[in-house]
């Protein structure tokens, strides 16, 4: 047999074995998950059968998380619902009584908060503040619950799942499904807040694998995983960068430290343009050598952090990643995703590639009666029931049993009911990095909800 033919056969065999390994991993994970539930089949009218899930009672769950794979939903580990707080930063004031970068003062939920701020607590200031404070505490509980899910799922994913040679789609579904499991996901009431970002190399954002995607994670790739988790609409949006070639270390560090700078500078009354300046100063102080060539890391201008509201990932305010004249100020009681993107390219993005992210127009309040295509009407009902206003992807439509929906989806997009979000890319051949944290501006301090031991 000619050597060339032997080589082709060997490569095909390797690919076949890799696919078997990935499939074995997912099947084993599915078997373990199935042990946690019991299916009950009920016969109803017209002999239709409905399967319902009977979840284990709290008494049946272990009191500690299982290892190495976490399988106990987070809420059963904190029966008093006192979920761990995030990292707490105080607000500091300068001589002009303006908020300046804060200092970290605790990471322990049991520690006492001693702030240097001159602000009074909201309970002491306004009539009806006690009721508002109760709502804040309830929202914080939801956010901390989601944050603990995020930390637990990503630790397992980073240490035991993702690796070079793995299909991106298998990595994505393992990560997403673990978050769903730990949160006990229930349609859009709790679960994934948007499709997992898995953007590789020069692709900076808004790429997640579509069904049938065969992209493989390479040992010389740099990949950004952006996971959103929500509980009752309260969203934790946090991202990190992974690589297996040490040449990318400065590029990843630039984004991580730029995000930390943005987190540190953020605060009540702070101008968004000033946050962008703090981010850019740190990001562009880095250089990275890749394949013998030195690049200055650039902060990507067109990608921003953002305020977050209930069931709304991108709310009304954008947090720039470069210095600008935006005088909009951060306010008490707001959630923000502070995210930064570093690049060896131009630091500017364009849209390129196959669309994978979709989301219902947040301002659309209709029922779809204006649609002529009945399949589009049906798909809209599914979107409303399963995702609400949260973004979704084709994999998610497959997951809830939808078939042959492409024409209906195009109709929803063309009618302005659903928006599509193509991938954002820098120059081909360039490399990009990303880190992101969700913060909450409390009256007397800010809380970095998604902070963990890893970043």
Short mmCIF file of C-alpha atoms in Angstrom, two decimals:
data_model
loop_
_atom_site.label_atom_id
_atom_site.label_comp_id
_atom_site.label_asym_id
_atom_site.label_seq_id
_atom_site.Cartn_x
_atom_site.Cartn_y
_atom_site.Cartn_z
CA UNK A 1 0.00 0.00 0.00
CA UNK A 2 1.51 3.41 -0.94
CA UNK A 3 2.77 5.52 1.99
CA UNK A 4 0.39 8.37 1.16
CA UNK A 5 -2.59 6.08 1.41
CA UNK A 6 -1.34 4.73 4.73
CA UNK A 7 -1.10 8.28 6.08
CA UNK A 8 -4.67 9.08 5.05
CA UNK A 9 -5.94 5.90 6.67
CA UNK A 10 -4.02 6.67 9.86
CA UNK A 11 -5.43 10.21 10.06
CA UNK A 12 -8.97 8.98 9.47
CA UNK A 13 -8.52 6.37 12.18
CA UNK A 14 -7.32 9.00 14.63
CA UNK A 15 -10.34 11.18 13.87
CA UNK A 16 -12.64 8.22 14.29
CA UNK A 17 -11.07 7.35 17.64
CA UNK A 18 -11.32 10.99 18.78
CA UNK A 19 -15.01 11.07 17.92
CA UNK A 20 -15.49 7.84 19.88
CA UNK A 21 -13.66 9.32 22.88
CA UNK A 22 -15.78 12.47 22.85
CA UNK A 23 -18.98 10.47 22.45
CA UNK A 24 -18.02 8.07 25.26
CA UNK A 25 -17.37 11.04 27.53
CA UNK A 26 -20.77 12.58 26.82
CA UNK A 27 -22.62 9.28 27.18
CA UNK A 28 -20.98 8.62 30.53
CA UNK A 29 -21.91 12.10 31.71
CA UNK A 30 -25.50 11.54 30.57
CA UNK A 31 -25.68 8.23 32.46
CA UNK A 32 -24.53 9.92 35.65
CA UNK A 33 -27.07 12.68 35.22
CA UNK A 34 -29.86 10.19 34.65
CA UNK A 35 -29.15 8.68 38.07
CA UNK A 36 -30.27 11.96 39.62
CA UNK A 37 -33.84 11.83 38.29
CA UNK A 38 -36.72 9.42 37.88
CA UNK A 39 -39.00 9.49 34.84
CA UNK A 40 -42.70 8.93 35.36
CA UNK A 41 -44.88 8.17 32.32
CA UNK A 42 -48.49 9.31 32.56
CA UNK A 43 -51.22 8.41 30.08
CA UNK A 44 -53.68 11.21 29.39
CA UNK A 45 -56.53 11.77 26.96
CA UNK A 46 -56.24 10.38 23.41
CA UNK A 47 -53.59 7.97 24.72
CA UNK A 48 -50.89 10.65 24.69
CA UNK A 49 -48.03 9.93 27.05
CA UNK A 50 -46.28 12.63 29.02
CA UNK A 51 -42.99 12.08 30.79
CA UNK A 52 -42.39 14.13 33.88
CA UNK A 53 -39.26 14.39 35.98
CA UNK A 54 -39.44 13.60 39.68
CA UNK A 55 -36.38 15.25 41.19
CA UNK A 56 -34.78 13.82 44.27
CA UNK A 57 -35.90 15.36 47.53
CA UNK A 58 -33.37 17.53 49.39
CA UNK A 59 -32.87 14.77 51.97
CA UNK A 60 -31.55 12.45 49.25
CA UNK A 61 -28.80 14.79 48.09
CA UNK A 62 -25.32 14.61 49.67
CA UNK A 63 -24.44 17.40 52.09
CA UNK A 64 -21.19 18.06 50.21
CA UNK A 65 -20.47 18.48 46.52
CA UNK A 66 -19.37 15.35 44.66
CA UNK A 67 -15.85 15.25 43.17
CA UNK A 68 -14.30 15.42 40.70
CA UNK A 69 -17.57 15.96 38.82
CA UNK A 70 -20.09 18.13 40.66
CA UNK A 71 -23.55 16.56 40.46
CA UNK A 72 -25.38 18.09 43.43
CA UNK A 73 -27.50 21.14 42.47
CA UNK A 74 -26.07 24.14 44.26
CA UNK A 75 -29.21 25.04 46.19
CA UNK A 76 -29.08 21.76 48.15
CA UNK A 77 -25.64 22.66 49.49
CA UNK A 78 -26.97 25.92 50.96
CA UNK A 79 -30.30 24.95 52.46
CA UNK A 80 -30.58 28.29 54.25
CA UNK A 81 -30.02 29.98 50.85
CA UNK A 82 -27.04 31.85 52.24
CA UNK A 83 -24.98 31.52 49.10
CA UNK A 84 -21.39 32.80 49.20
CA UNK A 85 -21.00 36.49 48.52
CA UNK A 86 -18.67 37.68 45.83
CA UNK A 87 -15.56 39.73 46.34
CA UNK A 88 -16.38 42.98 48.16
CA UNK A 89 -14.74 46.29 47.25
CA UNK A 90 -15.16 49.48 49.23
CA UNK A 91 -15.92 52.84 47.65
CA UNK A 92 -13.23 55.41 48.25
CA UNK A 93 -13.58 59.16 47.89
CA UNK A 94 -10.91 61.64 46.90
CA UNK A 95 -10.62 65.25 48.07
CA UNK A 96 -13.30 66.33 45.59
CA UNK A 97 -15.63 63.67 47.07
CA UNK A 98 -15.63 61.69 43.82
CA UNK A 99 -15.52 57.93 43.62
CA UNK A 100 -12.04 56.61 42.82
CA UNK A 101 -10.74 53.04 42.31
CA UNK A 102 -11.76 50.89 45.25
CA UNK A 103 -9.82 48.43 47.38
CA UNK A 104 -10.73 44.83 48.00
CA UNK A 105 -11.63 44.24 51.61
CA UNK A 106 -13.11 40.75 51.84
CA UNK A 107 -13.98 37.55 50.08
CA UNK A 108 -15.50 35.80 53.07
CA UNK A 109 -19.26 35.83 53.46
CA UNK A 110 -18.85 35.89 57.24
CA UNK A 111 -16.48 38.84 57.41
CA UNK A 112 -17.52 42.31 58.54
CA UNK A 113 -17.68 45.05 55.91
CA UNK A 114 -15.81 48.20 56.87
CA UNK A 115 -16.08 50.75 54.10
CA UNK A 116 -14.24 54.01 53.60
CA UNK A 117 -17.15 55.62 51.81
CA UNK A 118 -18.88 58.72 53.14
CA UNK A 119 -22.26 57.46 51.81
CA UNK A 120 -25.03 56.58 54.23
CA UNK A 121 -26.81 53.28 53.95
CA UNK A 122 -30.01 53.42 51.88
CA UNK A 123 -32.11 52.46 54.93
CA UNK A 124 -31.10 55.72 56.59
CA UNK A 125 -31.84 57.97 53.65
CA UNK A 126 -35.18 57.47 51.95
CA UNK A 127 -38.77 56.69 52.89
CA UNK A 128 -39.68 53.19 51.71
CA UNK A 129 -36.01 52.25 51.52
CA UNK A 130 -36.58 49.20 53.71
CA UNK A 131 -38.83 47.63 51.09
CA UNK A 132 -36.30 48.42 48.37
CA UNK A 133 -33.55 46.93 50.50
CA UNK A 134 -35.51 43.69 50.82
CA UNK A 135 -35.82 43.51 47.04
CA UNK A 136 -32.09 44.14 46.67
CA UNK A 137 -31.31 41.33 49.11
CA UNK A 138 -33.59 38.94 47.23
CA UNK A 139 -31.95 39.86 43.93
CA UNK A 140 -28.49 39.44 45.48
CA UNK A 141 -29.48 35.98 46.70
CA UNK A 142 -30.48 35.02 43.17
CA UNK A 143 -27.26 36.46 41.75
CA UNK A 144 -25.07 34.67 44.29
CA UNK A 145 -26.87 31.41 43.56
CA UNK A 146 -26.17 31.79 39.83
CA UNK A 147 -22.58 32.87 40.53
CA UNK A 148 -21.86 29.76 42.60
CA UNK A 149 -23.23 27.63 39.75
CA UNK A 150 -20.92 29.46 37.34
CA UNK A 151 -17.83 28.97 39.54
CA UNK A 152 -18.55 25.29 40.15
CA UNK A 153 -19.32 24.44 36.53
CA UNK A 154 -16.32 26.27 35.09
CA UNK A 155 -13.88 24.73 37.60
CA UNK A 156 -14.96 21.23 36.56
CA UNK A 157 -14.98 22.19 32.88
CA UNK A 158 -11.48 23.71 32.94
CA UNK A 159 -9.88 20.95 35.02
CA UNK A 160 -11.58 17.82 33.69
CA UNK A 161 -13.28 18.42 30.34
CA UNK A 162 -11.92 20.84 27.77
CA UNK A 163 -8.71 19.89 25.98
CA UNK A 164 -7.04 20.17 22.57
CA UNK A 165 -8.35 17.69 20.04
CA UNK A 166 -11.90 17.94 21.40
CA UNK A 167 -14.78 19.09 19.23
CA UNK A 168 -15.93 22.56 20.22
CA UNK A 169 -19.57 21.44 20.11
CA UNK A 170 -18.89 18.63 22.61
CA UNK A 171 -17.05 20.99 24.95
CA UNK A 172 -19.85 23.56 24.69
CA UNK A 173 -22.64 21.10 25.44
CA UNK A 174 -20.73 19.58 28.36
CA UNK A 175 -20.26 23.02 29.93
CA UNK A 176 -23.82 24.19 29.29
CA UNK A 177 -25.39 20.96 30.50
CA UNK A 178 -23.37 21.00 33.70
CA UNK A 179 -24.56 24.54 34.45
CA UNK A 180 -28.15 23.48 33.75
CA UNK A 181 -27.77 20.48 36.04
CA UNK A 182 -26.31 22.49 38.93
CA UNK A 183 -29.05 25.09 38.59
CA UNK A 184 -31.91 22.64 37.96
CA UNK A 185 -32.77 24.55 34.82
CA UNK A 186 -36.44 25.17 34.03
CA UNK A 187 -37.03 26.73 30.61
CA UNK A 188 -36.34 30.46 30.93
CA UNK A 189 -37.17 30.55 34.65
CA UNK A 190 -33.61 29.42 35.38
CA UNK A 191 -30.80 28.14 33.23
CA UNK A 192 -28.47 29.36 30.52
CA UNK A 193 -28.73 33.11 29.85
CA UNK A 194 -27.31 32.97 26.32
CA UNK A 195 -25.44 30.52 24.06
CA UNK A 196 -21.96 29.70 25.32
CA UNK A 197 -19.37 31.83 23.54
CA UNK A 198 -16.55 29.66 22.18
CA UNK A 199 -14.75 32.18 19.98
CA UNK A 200 -11.35 31.02 18.70
CA UNK A 201 -8.27 33.02 17.69
CA UNK A 202 -9.21 36.03 15.51
CA UNK A 203 -12.92 35.49 16.24
CA UNK A 204 -13.53 37.69 19.29
CA UNK A 205 -17.19 37.12 20.17
CA UNK A 206 -20.61 35.68 19.24
CA UNK A 207 -19.47 32.29 17.98
CA UNK A 208 -21.07 29.15 19.32
CA UNK A 209 -21.17 25.89 17.33
CA UNK A 210 -24.27 25.21 15.27
CA UNK A 211 -25.57 21.64 14.91
CA UNK A 212 -23.12 19.56 12.88
CA UNK A 213 -20.14 21.88 13.52
CA UNK A 214 -16.96 19.77 13.36
CA UNK A 215 -14.49 22.43 14.54
CA UNK A 216 -11.72 20.95 16.70
CA UNK A 217 -9.88 22.81 19.48
CA UNK A 218 -6.21 22.95 18.49
CA UNK A 219 -3.21 22.97 20.81
CA UNK A 220 -2.13 26.29 19.28
CA UNK A 221 -5.57 27.92 19.61
CA UNK A 222 -6.63 30.56 22.10
CA UNK A 223 -10.31 30.25 22.94
CA UNK A 224 -12.72 32.46 24.89
CA UNK A 225 -15.50 30.79 26.87
CA UNK A 226 -18.30 33.23 27.74
CA UNK A 227 -20.99 31.64 29.92
CA UNK A 228 -24.18 33.32 31.11
CA UNK A 229 -26.20 31.75 33.92
CA UNK A 230 -29.51 33.09 35.21
CA UNK A 231 -31.80 32.35 38.12
CA UNK A 232 -35.28 33.92 37.95
CA UNK A 233 -33.91 36.32 35.36
CA UNK A 234 -30.98 37.55 37.47
CA UNK A 235 -27.97 37.05 35.21
CA UNK A 236 -24.31 36.28 35.88
CA UNK A 237 -22.22 36.97 32.79
CA UNK A 238 -18.58 35.93 33.07
CA UNK A 239 -15.89 34.89 30.60
CA UNK A 240 -12.35 33.51 30.60
CA UNK A 241 -9.63 32.63 28.09
CA UNK A 242 -7.94 29.25 27.72
CA UNK A 243 -4.82 28.28 25.78
CA UNK A 244 -2.33 25.40 25.71
CA UNK A 245 0.64 27.24 24.18
CA UNK A 246 2.46 29.50 26.64
CA UNK A 247 3.08 32.14 23.97
CA UNK A 248 -0.49 33.35 24.60
CA UNK A 249 0.07 33.98 28.31
CA UNK A 250 0.71 37.77 27.97
CA UNK A 251 -2.33 38.21 25.71
CA UNK A 252 -4.61 36.44 28.18
CA UNK A 253 -3.08 38.28 31.12
CA UNK A 254 -3.65 41.63 29.40
CA UNK A 255 -7.41 41.01 29.20
CA UNK A 256 -7.59 39.61 32.73
CA UNK A 257 -5.79 42.58 34.28
CA UNK A 258 -7.66 45.10 32.12
CA UNK A 259 -10.93 43.60 33.36
CA UNK A 260 -9.67 43.84 36.94
CA UNK A 261 -8.81 47.48 36.32
CA UNK A 262 -12.31 48.16 35.03
CA UNK A 263 -13.82 46.40 38.04
CA UNK A 264 -11.63 48.40 40.41
CA UNK A 265 -12.51 51.75 38.81
CA UNK A 266 -16.25 51.13 38.58
CA UNK A 267 -18.51 52.65 41.19
CA UNK A 268 -21.52 54.82 41.93
CA UNK A 269 -21.25 58.11 40.06
CA UNK A 270 -18.29 57.01 37.92
CA UNK A 271 -18.32 58.08 34.26
CA UNK A 272 -18.36 55.17 31.82
CA UNK A 273 -15.78 56.90 29.64
CA UNK A 274 -13.37 56.96 32.58
CA UNK A 275 -13.83 53.21 33.11
CA UNK A 276 -12.89 52.73 29.46
CA UNK A 277 -9.75 54.83 29.93
CA UNK A 278 -8.68 52.71 32.92
CA UNK A 279 -9.23 49.52 30.90
CA UNK A 280 -7.33 50.77 27.84
CA UNK A 281 -4.36 51.98 29.88
CA UNK A 282 -3.78 48.53 31.36
CA UNK A 283 -4.61 46.52 28.23
CA UNK A 284 -2.29 48.45 25.94
CA UNK A 285 0.64 48.33 28.36
CA UNK A 286 1.15 44.68 27.30
CA UNK A 287 3.15 43.17 24.46
CA UNK A 288 3.10 39.59 23.27
CA UNK A 289 5.58 37.66 21.13
CA UNK A 290 3.94 35.15 18.79
CA UNK A 291 6.03 33.04 16.43
CA UNK A 292 8.98 35.42 16.71
CA UNK A 293 7.03 38.62 16.12
CA UNK A 294 6.18 41.14 18.85
CA UNK A 295 2.70 42.67 18.92
CA UNK A 296 1.31 45.43 21.10
CA UNK A 297 -1.94 44.26 22.62
CA UNK A 298 -4.82 46.49 21.56
CA UNK A 299 -8.12 46.96 23.33
CA UNK A 300 -10.92 46.10 20.89
CA UNK A 301 -13.03 49.24 20.46
CA UNK A 302 -16.27 47.84 19.16
CA UNK A 303 -16.85 45.38 22.00
CA UNK A 304 -18.08 46.76 25.31
CA UNK A 305 -19.21 45.76 28.75
CA UNK A 306 -22.83 46.51 29.60
CA UNK A 307 -25.43 46.99 32.25
CA UNK A 308 -27.63 43.98 33.01
CA UNK A 309 -31.29 43.90 33.93
CA UNK A 310 -33.69 41.08 34.73
CA UNK A 311 -33.93 38.82 31.67
CA UNK A 312 -31.96 41.39 29.68
CA UNK A 313 -28.28 40.65 29.09
CA UNK A 314 -27.47 43.92 27.33
CA UNK A 315 -29.48 46.65 29.01
CA UNK A 316 -29.28 50.39 28.41
CA UNK A 317 -25.66 51.27 29.28
CA UNK A 318 -22.45 50.27 27.52
CA UNK A 319 -19.08 50.17 29.29
CA UNK A 320 -16.39 51.11 26.74
CA UNK A 321 -13.00 49.43 26.65
CA UNK A 322 -11.19 52.56 25.47
CA UNK A 323 -11.09 56.17 26.63
CA UNK A 324 -14.03 58.20 25.30
CA UNK A 325 -16.29 61.16 26.10
CA UNK A 326 -19.21 59.10 27.44
CA UNK A 327 -20.43 61.08 30.47
CA UNK A 328 -23.07 58.49 31.43
CA UNK A 329 -22.65 57.55 35.06
CA UNK A 330 -22.99 54.29 36.92
CA UNK A 331 -25.74 54.29 39.53
CA UNK A 332 -26.54 52.58 42.79
CA UNK A 333 -28.38 49.28 42.44
CA UNK A 334 -27.12 48.50 38.92
CA UNK A 335 -25.57 45.28 37.65
CA UNK A 336 -22.71 45.61 35.17
CA UNK A 337 -20.73 43.12 33.11
CA UNK A 338 -17.19 44.47 32.94
CA UNK A 339 -15.62 42.70 29.99
CA UNK A 340 -12.53 43.42 27.94
CA UNK A 341 -11.06 42.05 24.73
CA UNK A 342 -7.40 42.19 23.78
CA UNK A 343 -6.13 41.69 20.25
CA UNK A 344 -2.90 41.41 18.27
CA UNK A 345 -4.79 42.81 15.27
CA UNK A 346 -6.24 46.26 14.60
CA UNK A 347 -8.38 46.34 17.73
CA UNK A 348 -11.48 46.79 15.57
CA UNK A 349 -14.11 44.24 14.68
CA UNK A 350 -16.31 43.38 11.72
CA UNK A 351 -19.09 40.82 11.28
CA UNK A 352 -18.07 37.60 9.56
CA UNK A 353 -19.19 34.00 9.45
CA UNK A 354 -22.33 31.95 9.93
CA UNK A 355 -24.84 33.32 12.43
CA UNK A 356 -25.29 31.22 15.56
CA UNK A 357 -26.76 33.68 18.10
CA UNK A 358 -30.39 34.83 17.98
CA UNK A 359 -32.63 36.70 20.37
CA UNK A 360 -36.18 37.98 20.43
CA UNK A 361 -36.40 41.75 20.08
CA UNK A 362 -36.77 42.98 23.65
CA UNK A 363 -39.18 45.72 22.56
CA UNK A 364 -41.47 43.39 20.60
CA UNK A 365 -44.75 42.98 22.52
CA UNK A 366 -46.88 41.35 19.81
CA UNK A 367 -48.24 37.83 19.60
CA UNK A 368 -47.14 37.08 16.04
CA UNK A 369 -50.62 37.55 14.56
CA UNK A 370 -49.10 39.65 11.77
CA UNK A 371 -47.10 36.66 10.53
CA UNK A 372 -48.43 34.83 7.46
CA UNK A 373 -46.36 31.69 7.97
CA UNK A 374 -48.04 29.42 10.57
CA UNK A 375 -44.69 27.72 11.23
CA UNK A 376 -43.20 31.09 12.16
CA UNK A 377 -46.08 31.68 14.58
CA UNK A 378 -45.49 28.28 16.16
CA UNK A 379 -41.75 28.91 16.45
CA UNK A 380 -42.43 32.26 18.13
CA UNK A 381 -44.60 30.48 20.71
CA UNK A 382 -41.74 28.06 21.40
CA UNK A 383 -39.26 30.93 21.75
CA UNK A 384 -41.57 32.75 24.17
CA UNK A 385 -42.07 29.61 26.25
CA UNK A 386 -38.48 28.36 26.31
CA UNK A 387 -36.30 31.48 26.12
CA UNK A 388 -38.43 34.58 26.55
CA UNK A 389 -36.20 37.57 25.76
CA UNK A 390 -32.97 35.65 26.38
CA UNK A 391 -30.70 34.82 23.41
CA UNK A 392 -30.70 31.30 21.96
CA UNK A 393 -29.05 29.32 19.20
CA UNK A 394 -29.99 26.54 16.79
CA UNK A 395 -28.63 23.90 19.15
CA UNK A 396 -31.13 25.09 21.75
CA UNK A 397 -34.00 24.81 19.27
CA UNK A 398 -32.89 21.25 18.49
CA UNK A 399 -32.71 20.54 22.22
CA UNK A 400 -36.38 21.45 22.76
CA UNK A 401 -37.50 19.26 19.86
CA UNK A 402 -37.82 21.74 17.01
CA UNK A 403 -37.29 20.45 13.46
CA UNK A 404 -37.19 22.09 10.04
CA UNK A 405 -37.37 25.56 11.57
CA UNK A 406 -34.91 27.46 9.36
CA UNK A 407 -37.56 29.08 7.13
CA UNK A 408 -39.66 30.05 10.14
CA UNK A 409 -36.60 31.50 11.86
CA UNK A 410 -35.75 33.55 8.76
CA UNK A 411 -39.32 34.89 8.73
CA UNK A 412 -39.03 36.01 12.36
CA UNK A 413 -35.74 37.74 11.59
CA UNK A 414 -37.06 39.46 8.43
CA UNK A 415 -40.08 40.74 10.37
CA UNK A 416 -37.89 42.26 13.08
CA UNK A 417 -39.27 39.97 15.78
CA UNK A 418 -35.99 38.09 16.27
CA UNK A 419 -32.53 39.62 15.94
CA UNK A 420 -29.50 37.72 14.67
CA UNK A 421 -25.98 38.31 15.96
CA UNK A 422 -23.15 37.27 13.60
CA UNK A 423 -19.64 36.53 14.92
CA UNK A 424 -17.34 39.51 15.55
CA UNK A 425 -13.83 39.14 14.18
CA UNK A 426 -10.57 41.08 13.99
CA UNK A 427 -8.00 40.56 11.22
CA UNK A 428 -7.58 37.00 10.01
CA UNK A 429 -4.41 35.62 11.51
CA UNK A 430 -4.65 37.76 14.62
CA UNK A 431 -5.40 36.47 18.12
CA UNK A 432 -7.84 37.75 20.71
CA UNK A 433 -8.47 37.26 24.44
CA UNK A 434 -11.34 38.03 26.83
CA UNK A 435 -12.15 38.17 30.53
CA UNK A 436 -15.37 39.32 32.14
CA UNK A 437 -16.97 39.74 35.57
CA UNK A 438 -20.44 40.69 36.76
CA UNK A 439 -20.56 43.31 39.51
CA UNK A 440 -23.35 44.84 41.58
CA UNK A 441 -23.22 48.41 42.92
CA UNK A 442 -24.50 48.17 46.46
CA UNK A 443 -25.13 51.35 48.50
CA UNK A 444 -21.95 51.10 50.55
CA UNK A 445 -19.75 48.79 48.48
CA UNK A 446 -19.59 46.92 45.20
CA UNK A 447 -19.67 43.16 44.91
CA UNK A 448 -17.78 41.24 42.24
CA UNK A 449 -20.27 38.39 42.05
CA UNK A 450 -18.49 36.10 39.62
CA UNK A 451 -15.05 36.28 41.26
CA UNK A 452 -13.46 32.90 41.97
CA UNK A 453 -10.12 31.38 42.81
CA UNK A 454 -9.33 31.07 39.10
CA UNK A 455 -9.88 34.70 38.01
#
